[in-house]
Coordinates of C-alpha atoms in Angstrom, one line a residue:
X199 CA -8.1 -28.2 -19.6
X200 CA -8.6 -26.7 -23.1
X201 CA -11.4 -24.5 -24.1
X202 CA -11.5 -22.4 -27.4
X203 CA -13.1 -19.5 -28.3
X204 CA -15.7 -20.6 -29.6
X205 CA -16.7 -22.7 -26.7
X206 CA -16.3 -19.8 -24.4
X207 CA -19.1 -17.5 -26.3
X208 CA -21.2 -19.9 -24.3
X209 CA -19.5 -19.7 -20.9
X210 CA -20.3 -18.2 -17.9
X211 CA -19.0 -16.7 -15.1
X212 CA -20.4 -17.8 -11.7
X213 CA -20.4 -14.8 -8.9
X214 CA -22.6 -15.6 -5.9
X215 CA -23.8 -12.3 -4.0
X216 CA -21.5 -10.0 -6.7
X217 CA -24.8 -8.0 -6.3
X218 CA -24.5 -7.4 -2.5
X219 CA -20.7 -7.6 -2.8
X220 CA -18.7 -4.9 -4.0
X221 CA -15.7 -6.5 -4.4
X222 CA -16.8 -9.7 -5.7
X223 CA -18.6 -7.9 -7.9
X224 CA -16.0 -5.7 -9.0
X225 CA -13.8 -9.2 -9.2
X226 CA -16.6 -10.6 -11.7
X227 CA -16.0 -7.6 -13.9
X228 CA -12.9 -7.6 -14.5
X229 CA -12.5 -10.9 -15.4
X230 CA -15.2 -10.4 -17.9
X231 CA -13.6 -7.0 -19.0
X232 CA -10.1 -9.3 -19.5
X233 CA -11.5 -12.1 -21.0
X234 CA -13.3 -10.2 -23.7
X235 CA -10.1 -8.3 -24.7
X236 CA -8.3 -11.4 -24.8
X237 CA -10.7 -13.5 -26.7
X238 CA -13.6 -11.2 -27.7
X239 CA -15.9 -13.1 -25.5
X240 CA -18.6 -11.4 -23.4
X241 CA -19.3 -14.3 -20.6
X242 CA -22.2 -13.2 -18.6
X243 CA -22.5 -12.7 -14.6
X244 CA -25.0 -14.8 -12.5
X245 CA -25.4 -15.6 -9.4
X246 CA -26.1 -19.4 -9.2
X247 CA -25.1 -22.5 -10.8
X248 CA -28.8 -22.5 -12.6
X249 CA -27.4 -20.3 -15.2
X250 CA -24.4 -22.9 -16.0
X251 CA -26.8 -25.2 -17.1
X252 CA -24.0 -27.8 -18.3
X253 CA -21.8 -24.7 -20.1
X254 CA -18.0 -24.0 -19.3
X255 CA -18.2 -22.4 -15.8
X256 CA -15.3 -20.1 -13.8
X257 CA -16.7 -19.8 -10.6
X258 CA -15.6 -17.1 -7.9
X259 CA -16.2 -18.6 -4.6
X260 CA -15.8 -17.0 -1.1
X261 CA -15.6 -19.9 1.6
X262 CA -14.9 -21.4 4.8
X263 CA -11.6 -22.1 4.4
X264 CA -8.0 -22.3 6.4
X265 CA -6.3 -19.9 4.0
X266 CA -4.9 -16.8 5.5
X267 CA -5.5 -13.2 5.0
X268 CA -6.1 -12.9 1.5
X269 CA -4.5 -16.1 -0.2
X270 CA -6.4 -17.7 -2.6
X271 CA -7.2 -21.3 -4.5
X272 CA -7.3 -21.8 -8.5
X273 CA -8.8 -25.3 -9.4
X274 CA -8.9 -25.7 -12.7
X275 CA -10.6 -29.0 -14.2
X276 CA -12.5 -30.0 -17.4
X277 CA -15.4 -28.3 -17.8
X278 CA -14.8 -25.2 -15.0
X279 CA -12.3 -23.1 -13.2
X280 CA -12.8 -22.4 -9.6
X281 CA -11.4 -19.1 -8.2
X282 CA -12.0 -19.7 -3.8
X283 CA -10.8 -17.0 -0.9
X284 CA -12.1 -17.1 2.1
X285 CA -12.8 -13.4 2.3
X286 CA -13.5 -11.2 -1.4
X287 CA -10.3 -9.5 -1.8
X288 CA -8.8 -12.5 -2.1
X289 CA -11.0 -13.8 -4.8
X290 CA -10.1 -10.5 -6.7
X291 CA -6.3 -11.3 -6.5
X292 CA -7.8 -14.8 -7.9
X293 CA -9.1 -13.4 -10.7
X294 CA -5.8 -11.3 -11.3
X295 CA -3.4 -14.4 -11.3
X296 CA -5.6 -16.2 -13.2
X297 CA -5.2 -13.8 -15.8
X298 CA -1.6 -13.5 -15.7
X299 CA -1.5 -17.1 -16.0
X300 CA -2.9 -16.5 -19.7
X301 CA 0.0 -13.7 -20.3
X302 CA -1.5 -10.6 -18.9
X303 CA 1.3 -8.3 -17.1
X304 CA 1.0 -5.2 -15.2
X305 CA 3.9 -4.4 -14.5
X306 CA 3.8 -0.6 -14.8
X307 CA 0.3 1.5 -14.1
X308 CA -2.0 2.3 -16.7
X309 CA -3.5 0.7 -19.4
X310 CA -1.1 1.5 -22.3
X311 CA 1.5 0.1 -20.5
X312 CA -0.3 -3.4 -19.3
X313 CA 0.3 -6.6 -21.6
X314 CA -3.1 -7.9 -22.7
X315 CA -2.7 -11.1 -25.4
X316 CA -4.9 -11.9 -28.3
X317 CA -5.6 -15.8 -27.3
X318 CA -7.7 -18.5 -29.6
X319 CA -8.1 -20.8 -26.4
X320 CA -7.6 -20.8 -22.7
X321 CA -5.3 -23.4 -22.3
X322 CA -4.2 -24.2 -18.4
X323 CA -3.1 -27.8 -17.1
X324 CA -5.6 -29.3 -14.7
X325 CA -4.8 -28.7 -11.0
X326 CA -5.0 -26.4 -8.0
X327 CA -2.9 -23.4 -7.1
X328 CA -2.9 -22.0 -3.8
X329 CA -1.1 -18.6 -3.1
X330 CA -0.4 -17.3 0.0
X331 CA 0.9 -13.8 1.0
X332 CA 4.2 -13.6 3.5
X333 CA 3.2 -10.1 4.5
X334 CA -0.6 -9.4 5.2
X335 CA -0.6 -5.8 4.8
X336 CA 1.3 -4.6 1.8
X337 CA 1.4 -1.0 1.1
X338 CA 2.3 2.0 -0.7
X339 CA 2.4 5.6 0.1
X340 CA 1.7 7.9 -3.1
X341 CA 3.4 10.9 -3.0
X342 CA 2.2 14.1 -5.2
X343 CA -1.6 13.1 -4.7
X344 CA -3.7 16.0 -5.2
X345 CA -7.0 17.5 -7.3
X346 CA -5.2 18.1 -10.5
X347 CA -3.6 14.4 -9.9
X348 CA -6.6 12.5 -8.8
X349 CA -7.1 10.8 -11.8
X350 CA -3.5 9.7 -11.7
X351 CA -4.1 8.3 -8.3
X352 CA -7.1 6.3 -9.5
X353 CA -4.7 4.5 -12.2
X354 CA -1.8 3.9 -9.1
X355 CA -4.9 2.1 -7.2
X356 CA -5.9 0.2 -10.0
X357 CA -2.4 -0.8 -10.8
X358 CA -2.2 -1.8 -6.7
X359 CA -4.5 -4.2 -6.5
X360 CA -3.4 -5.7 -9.6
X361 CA -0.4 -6.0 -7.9
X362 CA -2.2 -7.7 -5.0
X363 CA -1.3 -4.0 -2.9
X364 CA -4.1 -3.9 -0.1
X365 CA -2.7 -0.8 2.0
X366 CA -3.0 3.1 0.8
X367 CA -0.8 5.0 3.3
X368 CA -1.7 9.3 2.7
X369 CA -2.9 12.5 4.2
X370 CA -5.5 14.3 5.0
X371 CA -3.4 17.5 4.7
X372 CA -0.3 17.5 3.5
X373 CA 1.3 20.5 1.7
X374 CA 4.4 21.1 0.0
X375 CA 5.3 24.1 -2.1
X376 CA 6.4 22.2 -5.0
X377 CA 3.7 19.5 -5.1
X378 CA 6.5 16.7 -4.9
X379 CA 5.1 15.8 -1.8
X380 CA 1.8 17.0 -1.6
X381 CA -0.9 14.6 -0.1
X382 CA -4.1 16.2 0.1
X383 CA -6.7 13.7 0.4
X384 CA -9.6 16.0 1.0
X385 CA -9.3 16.7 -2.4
X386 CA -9.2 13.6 -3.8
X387 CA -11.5 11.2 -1.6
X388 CA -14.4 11.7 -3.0
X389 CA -13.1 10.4 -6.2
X390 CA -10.5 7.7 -5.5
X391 CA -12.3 6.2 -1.7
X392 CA -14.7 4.2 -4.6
X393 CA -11.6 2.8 -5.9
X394 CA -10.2 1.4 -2.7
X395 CA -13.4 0.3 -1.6
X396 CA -14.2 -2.3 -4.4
X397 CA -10.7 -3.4 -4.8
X398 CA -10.9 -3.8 -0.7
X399 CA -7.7 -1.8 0.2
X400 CA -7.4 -0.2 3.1
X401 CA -7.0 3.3 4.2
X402 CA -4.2 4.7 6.3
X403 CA -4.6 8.1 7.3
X404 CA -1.2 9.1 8.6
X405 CA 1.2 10.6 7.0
X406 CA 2.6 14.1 8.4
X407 CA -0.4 15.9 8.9
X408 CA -0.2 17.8 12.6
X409 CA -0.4 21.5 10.5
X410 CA -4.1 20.2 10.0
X411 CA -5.0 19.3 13.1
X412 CA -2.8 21.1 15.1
X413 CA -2.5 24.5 13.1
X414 CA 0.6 27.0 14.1
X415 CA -2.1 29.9 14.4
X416 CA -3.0 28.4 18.0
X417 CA 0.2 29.5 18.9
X418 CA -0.7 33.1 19.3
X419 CA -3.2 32.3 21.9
X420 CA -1.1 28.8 23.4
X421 CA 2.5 29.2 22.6
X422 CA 2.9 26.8 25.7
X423 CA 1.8 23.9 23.6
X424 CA 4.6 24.6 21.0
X425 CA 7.9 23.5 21.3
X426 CA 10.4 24.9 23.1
X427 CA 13.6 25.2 21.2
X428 CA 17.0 27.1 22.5
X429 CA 14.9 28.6 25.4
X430 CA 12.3 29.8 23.8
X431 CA 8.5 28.3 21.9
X432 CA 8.8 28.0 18.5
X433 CA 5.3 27.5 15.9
X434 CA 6.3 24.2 14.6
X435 CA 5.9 21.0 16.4
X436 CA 4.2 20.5 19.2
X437 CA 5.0 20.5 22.9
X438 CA 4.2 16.5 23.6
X439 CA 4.1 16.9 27.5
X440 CA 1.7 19.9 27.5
X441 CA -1.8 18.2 28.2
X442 CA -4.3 21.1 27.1
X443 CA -2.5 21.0 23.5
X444 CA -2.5 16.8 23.7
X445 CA -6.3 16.8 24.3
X446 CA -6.7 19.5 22.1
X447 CA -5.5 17.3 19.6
X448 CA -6.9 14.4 20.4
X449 CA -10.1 15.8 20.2
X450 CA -9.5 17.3 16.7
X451 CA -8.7 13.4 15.5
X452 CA -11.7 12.4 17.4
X453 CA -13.9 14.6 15.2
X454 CA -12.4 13.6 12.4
X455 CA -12.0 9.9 12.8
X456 CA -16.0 10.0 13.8
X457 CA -16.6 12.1 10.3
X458 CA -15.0 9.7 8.8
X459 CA -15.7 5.8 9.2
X460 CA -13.9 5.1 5.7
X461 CA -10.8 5.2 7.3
X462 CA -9.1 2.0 8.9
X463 CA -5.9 2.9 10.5
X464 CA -5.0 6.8 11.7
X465 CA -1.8 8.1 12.7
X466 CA -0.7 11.4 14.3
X467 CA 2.3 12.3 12.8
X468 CA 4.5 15.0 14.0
X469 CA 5.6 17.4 11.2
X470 CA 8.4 16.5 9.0
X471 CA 12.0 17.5 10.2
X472 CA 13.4 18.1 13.2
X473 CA 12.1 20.6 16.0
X474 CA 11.2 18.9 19.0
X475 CA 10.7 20.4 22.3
X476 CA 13.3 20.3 24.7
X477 CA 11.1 21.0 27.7
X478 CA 11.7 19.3 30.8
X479 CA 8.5 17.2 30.5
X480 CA 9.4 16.6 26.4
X481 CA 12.5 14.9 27.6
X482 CA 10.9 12.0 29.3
X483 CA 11.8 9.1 27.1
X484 CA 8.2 8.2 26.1
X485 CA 6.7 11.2 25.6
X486 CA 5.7 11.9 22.3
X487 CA 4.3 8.0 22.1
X488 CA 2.2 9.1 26.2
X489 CA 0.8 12.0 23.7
X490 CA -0.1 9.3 21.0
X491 CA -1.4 7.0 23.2
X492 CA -3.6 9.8 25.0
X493 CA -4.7 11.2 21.9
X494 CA -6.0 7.2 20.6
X495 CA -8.2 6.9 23.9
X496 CA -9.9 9.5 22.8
X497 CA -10.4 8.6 19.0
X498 CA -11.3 5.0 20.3
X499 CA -14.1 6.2 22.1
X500 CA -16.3 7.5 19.2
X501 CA -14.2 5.1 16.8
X502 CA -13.4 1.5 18.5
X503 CA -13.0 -0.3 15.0
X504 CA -10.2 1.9 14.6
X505 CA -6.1 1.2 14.7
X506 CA -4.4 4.3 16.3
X507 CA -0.6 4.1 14.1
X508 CA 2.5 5.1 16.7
X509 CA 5.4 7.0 14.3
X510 CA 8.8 5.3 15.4
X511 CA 10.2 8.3 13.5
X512 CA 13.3 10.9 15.5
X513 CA 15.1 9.9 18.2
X514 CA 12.3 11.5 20.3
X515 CA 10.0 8.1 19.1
X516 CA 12.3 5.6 17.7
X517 CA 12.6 3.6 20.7
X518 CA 10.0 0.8 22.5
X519 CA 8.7 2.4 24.7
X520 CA 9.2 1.2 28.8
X521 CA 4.9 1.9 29.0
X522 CA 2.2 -0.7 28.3
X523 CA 1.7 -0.2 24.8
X524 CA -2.2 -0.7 23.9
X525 CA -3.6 -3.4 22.1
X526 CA -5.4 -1.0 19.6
X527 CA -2.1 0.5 18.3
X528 CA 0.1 0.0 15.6
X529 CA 3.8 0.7 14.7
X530 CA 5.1 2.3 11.5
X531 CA 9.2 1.8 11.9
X532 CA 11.2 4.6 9.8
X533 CA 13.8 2.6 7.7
X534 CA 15.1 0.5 10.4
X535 CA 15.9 -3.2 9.6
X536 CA 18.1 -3.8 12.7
X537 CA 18.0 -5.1 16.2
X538 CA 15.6 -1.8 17.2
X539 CA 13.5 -2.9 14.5
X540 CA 12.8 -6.6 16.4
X541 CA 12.5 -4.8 19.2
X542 CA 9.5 -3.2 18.1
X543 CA 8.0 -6.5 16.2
X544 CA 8.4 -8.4 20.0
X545 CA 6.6 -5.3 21.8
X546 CA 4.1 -5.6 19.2
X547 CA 3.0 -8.8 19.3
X548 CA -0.7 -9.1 20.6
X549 CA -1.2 -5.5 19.2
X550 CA -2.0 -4.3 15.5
X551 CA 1.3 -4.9 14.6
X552 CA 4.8 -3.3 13.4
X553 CA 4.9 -1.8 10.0
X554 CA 8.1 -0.8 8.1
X555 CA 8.3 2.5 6.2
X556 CA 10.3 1.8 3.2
X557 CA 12.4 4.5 1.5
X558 CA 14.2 3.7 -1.3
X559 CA 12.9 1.6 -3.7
X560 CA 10.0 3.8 -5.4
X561 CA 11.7 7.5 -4.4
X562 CA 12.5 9.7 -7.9
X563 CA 12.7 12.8 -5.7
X564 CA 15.7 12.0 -3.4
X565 CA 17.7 9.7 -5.5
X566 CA 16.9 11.5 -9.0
X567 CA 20.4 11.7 -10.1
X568 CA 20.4 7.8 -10.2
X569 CA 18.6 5.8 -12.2
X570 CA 18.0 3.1 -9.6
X571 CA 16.5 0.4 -11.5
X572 CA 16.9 -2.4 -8.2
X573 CA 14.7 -4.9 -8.2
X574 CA 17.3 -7.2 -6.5
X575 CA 17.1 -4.7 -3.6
X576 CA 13.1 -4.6 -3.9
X577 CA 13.7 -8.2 -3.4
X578 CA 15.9 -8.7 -0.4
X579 CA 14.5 -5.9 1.8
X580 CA 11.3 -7.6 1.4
X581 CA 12.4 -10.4 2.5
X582 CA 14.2 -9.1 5.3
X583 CA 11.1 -7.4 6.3
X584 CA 9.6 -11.3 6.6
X585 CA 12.3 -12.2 8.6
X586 CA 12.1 -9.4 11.1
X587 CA 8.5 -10.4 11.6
X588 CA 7.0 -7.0 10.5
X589 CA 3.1 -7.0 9.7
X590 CA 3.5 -4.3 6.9
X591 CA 5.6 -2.9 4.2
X592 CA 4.7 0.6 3.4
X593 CA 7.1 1.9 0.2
X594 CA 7.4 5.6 -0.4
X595 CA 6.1 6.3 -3.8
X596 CA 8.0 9.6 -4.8
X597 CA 6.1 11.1 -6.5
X598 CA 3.8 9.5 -8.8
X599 CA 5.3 11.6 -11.6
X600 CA 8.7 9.7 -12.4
X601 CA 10.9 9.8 -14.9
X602 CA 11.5 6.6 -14.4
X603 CA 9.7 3.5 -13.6
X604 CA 9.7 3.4 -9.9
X605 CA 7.1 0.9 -10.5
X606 CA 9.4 -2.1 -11.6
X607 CA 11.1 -1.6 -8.1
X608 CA 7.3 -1.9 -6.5
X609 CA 6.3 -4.8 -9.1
X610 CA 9.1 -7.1 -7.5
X611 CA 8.7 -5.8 -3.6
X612 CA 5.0 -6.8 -4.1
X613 CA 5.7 -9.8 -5.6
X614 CA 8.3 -11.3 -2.9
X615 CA 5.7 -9.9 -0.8
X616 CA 3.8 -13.5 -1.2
X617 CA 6.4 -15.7 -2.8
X618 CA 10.1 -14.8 -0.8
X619 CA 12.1 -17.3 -3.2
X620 CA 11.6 -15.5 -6.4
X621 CA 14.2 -15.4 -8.4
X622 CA 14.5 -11.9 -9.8
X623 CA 16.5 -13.0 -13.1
X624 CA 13.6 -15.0 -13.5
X625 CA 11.2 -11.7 -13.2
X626 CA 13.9 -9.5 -16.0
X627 CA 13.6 -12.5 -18.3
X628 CA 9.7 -12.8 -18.2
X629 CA 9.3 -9.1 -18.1
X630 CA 11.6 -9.0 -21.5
X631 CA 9.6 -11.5 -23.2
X632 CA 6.5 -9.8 -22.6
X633 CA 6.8 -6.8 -23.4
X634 CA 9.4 -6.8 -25.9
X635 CA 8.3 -10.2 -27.9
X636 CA 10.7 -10.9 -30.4
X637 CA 13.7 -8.4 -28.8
X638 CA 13.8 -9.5 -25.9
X639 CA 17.2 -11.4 -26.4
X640 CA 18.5 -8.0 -27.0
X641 CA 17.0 -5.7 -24.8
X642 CA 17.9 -8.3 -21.9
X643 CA 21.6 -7.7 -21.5
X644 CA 20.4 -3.6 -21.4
X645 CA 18.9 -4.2 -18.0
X646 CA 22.3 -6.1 -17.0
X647 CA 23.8 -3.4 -18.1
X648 CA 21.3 -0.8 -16.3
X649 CA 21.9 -3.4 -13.0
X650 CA 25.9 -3.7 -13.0
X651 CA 27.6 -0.9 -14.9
X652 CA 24.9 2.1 -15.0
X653 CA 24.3 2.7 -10.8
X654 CA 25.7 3.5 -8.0
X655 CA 26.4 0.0 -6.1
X656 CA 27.2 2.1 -2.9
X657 CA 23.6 4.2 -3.4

């Protein structure tokens, strides 16, 4: 199928319900906002085939179909291009690799840095294309996320999604004195919940954020629900086997889930470090994931669409626990890809899955001394990750200032993410071309270079 530009001033994109459909809607404009940079053809939205009325059509279609989670079908024949999911995000992740099969790259966020070709016809062999992700949940967590950073954060979702990224893993409240890893979602929601919802990527509420619920000021009046450490209570983490503190908060995430029906999964992280009690009750094996568990009956029951996320985190939470573990829960493993790591998939199956907590590939702030350009490690972890059996892949993203590009690491992950055999020479070559056009033969052997003789093998 060949259709110039000329032709396509008198196309038109077909988008059933994009009206009542915030995605597909959102899926409809982009491709328009795309095509008109590329050619400088406006194609108008409607909602039937009556508008076609015999014209050059590209249809997005969500169907009936036996394509999983959010994979997708390109048809392309003379005379139309049909884009089919058989729920809206996947349509959008349609529209995106349609695009890049005309030569659009986002491989890095924001729109300076995306690859956008001038084109005097679409040009695409006749056929269908059908994609489908290995991992259903693919995530990222974005460190650094605050008010003076929201707008950042809305250029890391965009750049997501077109990365086919449906998972936002961050905090309601989560401070650090140098901002590295600040999440404070309650100052950014307002602003960047819009941008999840049309791109249809769910929200993971998580990520260390006890202080909030669980303030150290109660321990003035409770010290008893604070950790005992060397013999005496300590304002940090909680005391997991005290049950006033546990249904205190329990009903604190209660509140909040109820305040909020945005969200989609909600964790309730212990705070970062070390610090557990060492009461007698706190050193019953499964105690801190009894306190989770406790703590998710009582979100469930003003929130019952709602995934309750265990943290297989310190040694106090790492392991399966010997307890019934409730359908409604999830698992977020801490960098583990061994045999505990199966044994958390196998316990999991029937449940909302296990999720693995990635650290490495996207984390500036630990490993700044390094460059750490390793997409061949983006690459295999994924993949290991599939083999496992885990549900989720939830990178670090550390922080969303870099001075490098963390994101070429996280453009590879999320791209094994739905085809496991890529060949990641295949990505450095492609990448090359596009972005360094007639160069690219010498800028290649830099990133062999970068790859062989400029890291740290051992890091």
């Amino acid at each position: 199928m060949r259709i110039s530009v000329a032709s396509l001033h008198d196309a038109v994109i077909l988008a059933p319900n994009h009206h009542q459909d915030e995605v597909i809607g959102f899926a409809a404009s982009e491709l328009q906002r795309y095509l008109e940079r590329m050619t400088g053809a406006k194609l108008p939205v409607a909602d039937d085939g009556c508008a076609a009325d015999g014209r050059f059509t590209v249809k997005l279609d969500v169907a009936q179909s036996d394509l999983a989670h959010d994979a997708f079908r390109i048809t392309v024949a003379p005379g139309s291009i049909l884009l089919q999911a058989g729920v809206p995000l996947g349509v959008l992740y349609a529209v995106y690799a349609l695009l890049e099969r005309l030569g659009c790259r986002w491989v890095h966020p924001g729109e300076a840095q995306e690859i956008v070709p001038k084109l005097v016809a679409i040009d695409l062999p006749d056929g269908e294309h059908i994609e489908i992700p290995r991992i259903e949940h693919r995530g990222l967590a974005l460190y650094g996320l605050y008010d003076e950073t929201a707008e950042l954060g809305a250029v890391m979702i965009d750049w997501m999604a077109k990365n086919r990224l449906n998972l936002l893993l961050t905090s309601w409240e989560r401070p650090d004195p140098t901002n590295t890893q600040t999440m404070f979602w309650h100052q950014v929601g307002d602003r960047l919940l819009p941008e999840l919802k049309r791109r249809g990527i769910l929200l993971d509420m998580s990520e260390h954020s006890t202080e909030y619920f669980f303030p150290r000021s109660l321990f003035h009046e409770h010290p008893e629900w604070f950790a005992l450490n060397d013999g005496k209570r300590t304002a940090y983490q909680m005391c997991y086997s005290n049950r006033e503190g546990v249904e205190y908060f329990g009903r604190r995430l209660a509140e909040f889930a109820a305040e909020h029906p945005e969200i989609d999964i909600l964790g309730a992280w212990p705070l970062d470090g070390g610090g557990y009690c060492e009461c007698e009750g706190c050193q019953e094996p499964d105690a801190v994931f009894k306190a989770t568990a406790r703590m998710g009956e009582m979100v469930r029951a003003v929130r019952p669409d709602i995934v309750i996320e265990h943290l297989a985190y310190r040694p106090q939470s790492l392991s399966v626990p010997s307890v019934e573990i409730p359908e409604w829960m999830s698992v977020l493993v801490c960098n583990r890809t061994n045999q505990l790591a199966r044994d958390w998939v196998k316990a999991m199956e029937g449940k909302q899955g296990a999720y693995y907590f990635e650290y490495k590939m996207a984390d500036q702030y630990h490993w700044a001394t390094n460059v750490w350009l390793r997409p061949d490690y983006a690459a295999e972890i994924t993949r290991t990750a599939m083999d496992i059996g885990f549900r989720g892949i939830v990178p670090l993203f550390l922080p969303m200032h870099t001075w490098w590009q963390s994101s070429f690491n996280v453009h590879v992950y999320a791209r094994t993410s739905w085809d496991p055999d890529i060949d990641v020479e295949a990505v450095l070559d492609d990448y090359c071309r596009a972005y360094y056009g007639e160069i690219a033969a010498q800028v290649r052997p830099l990133f062999t270079a970068i790859l062989n003789e400029m890291q740290d093998p051992e890091f």
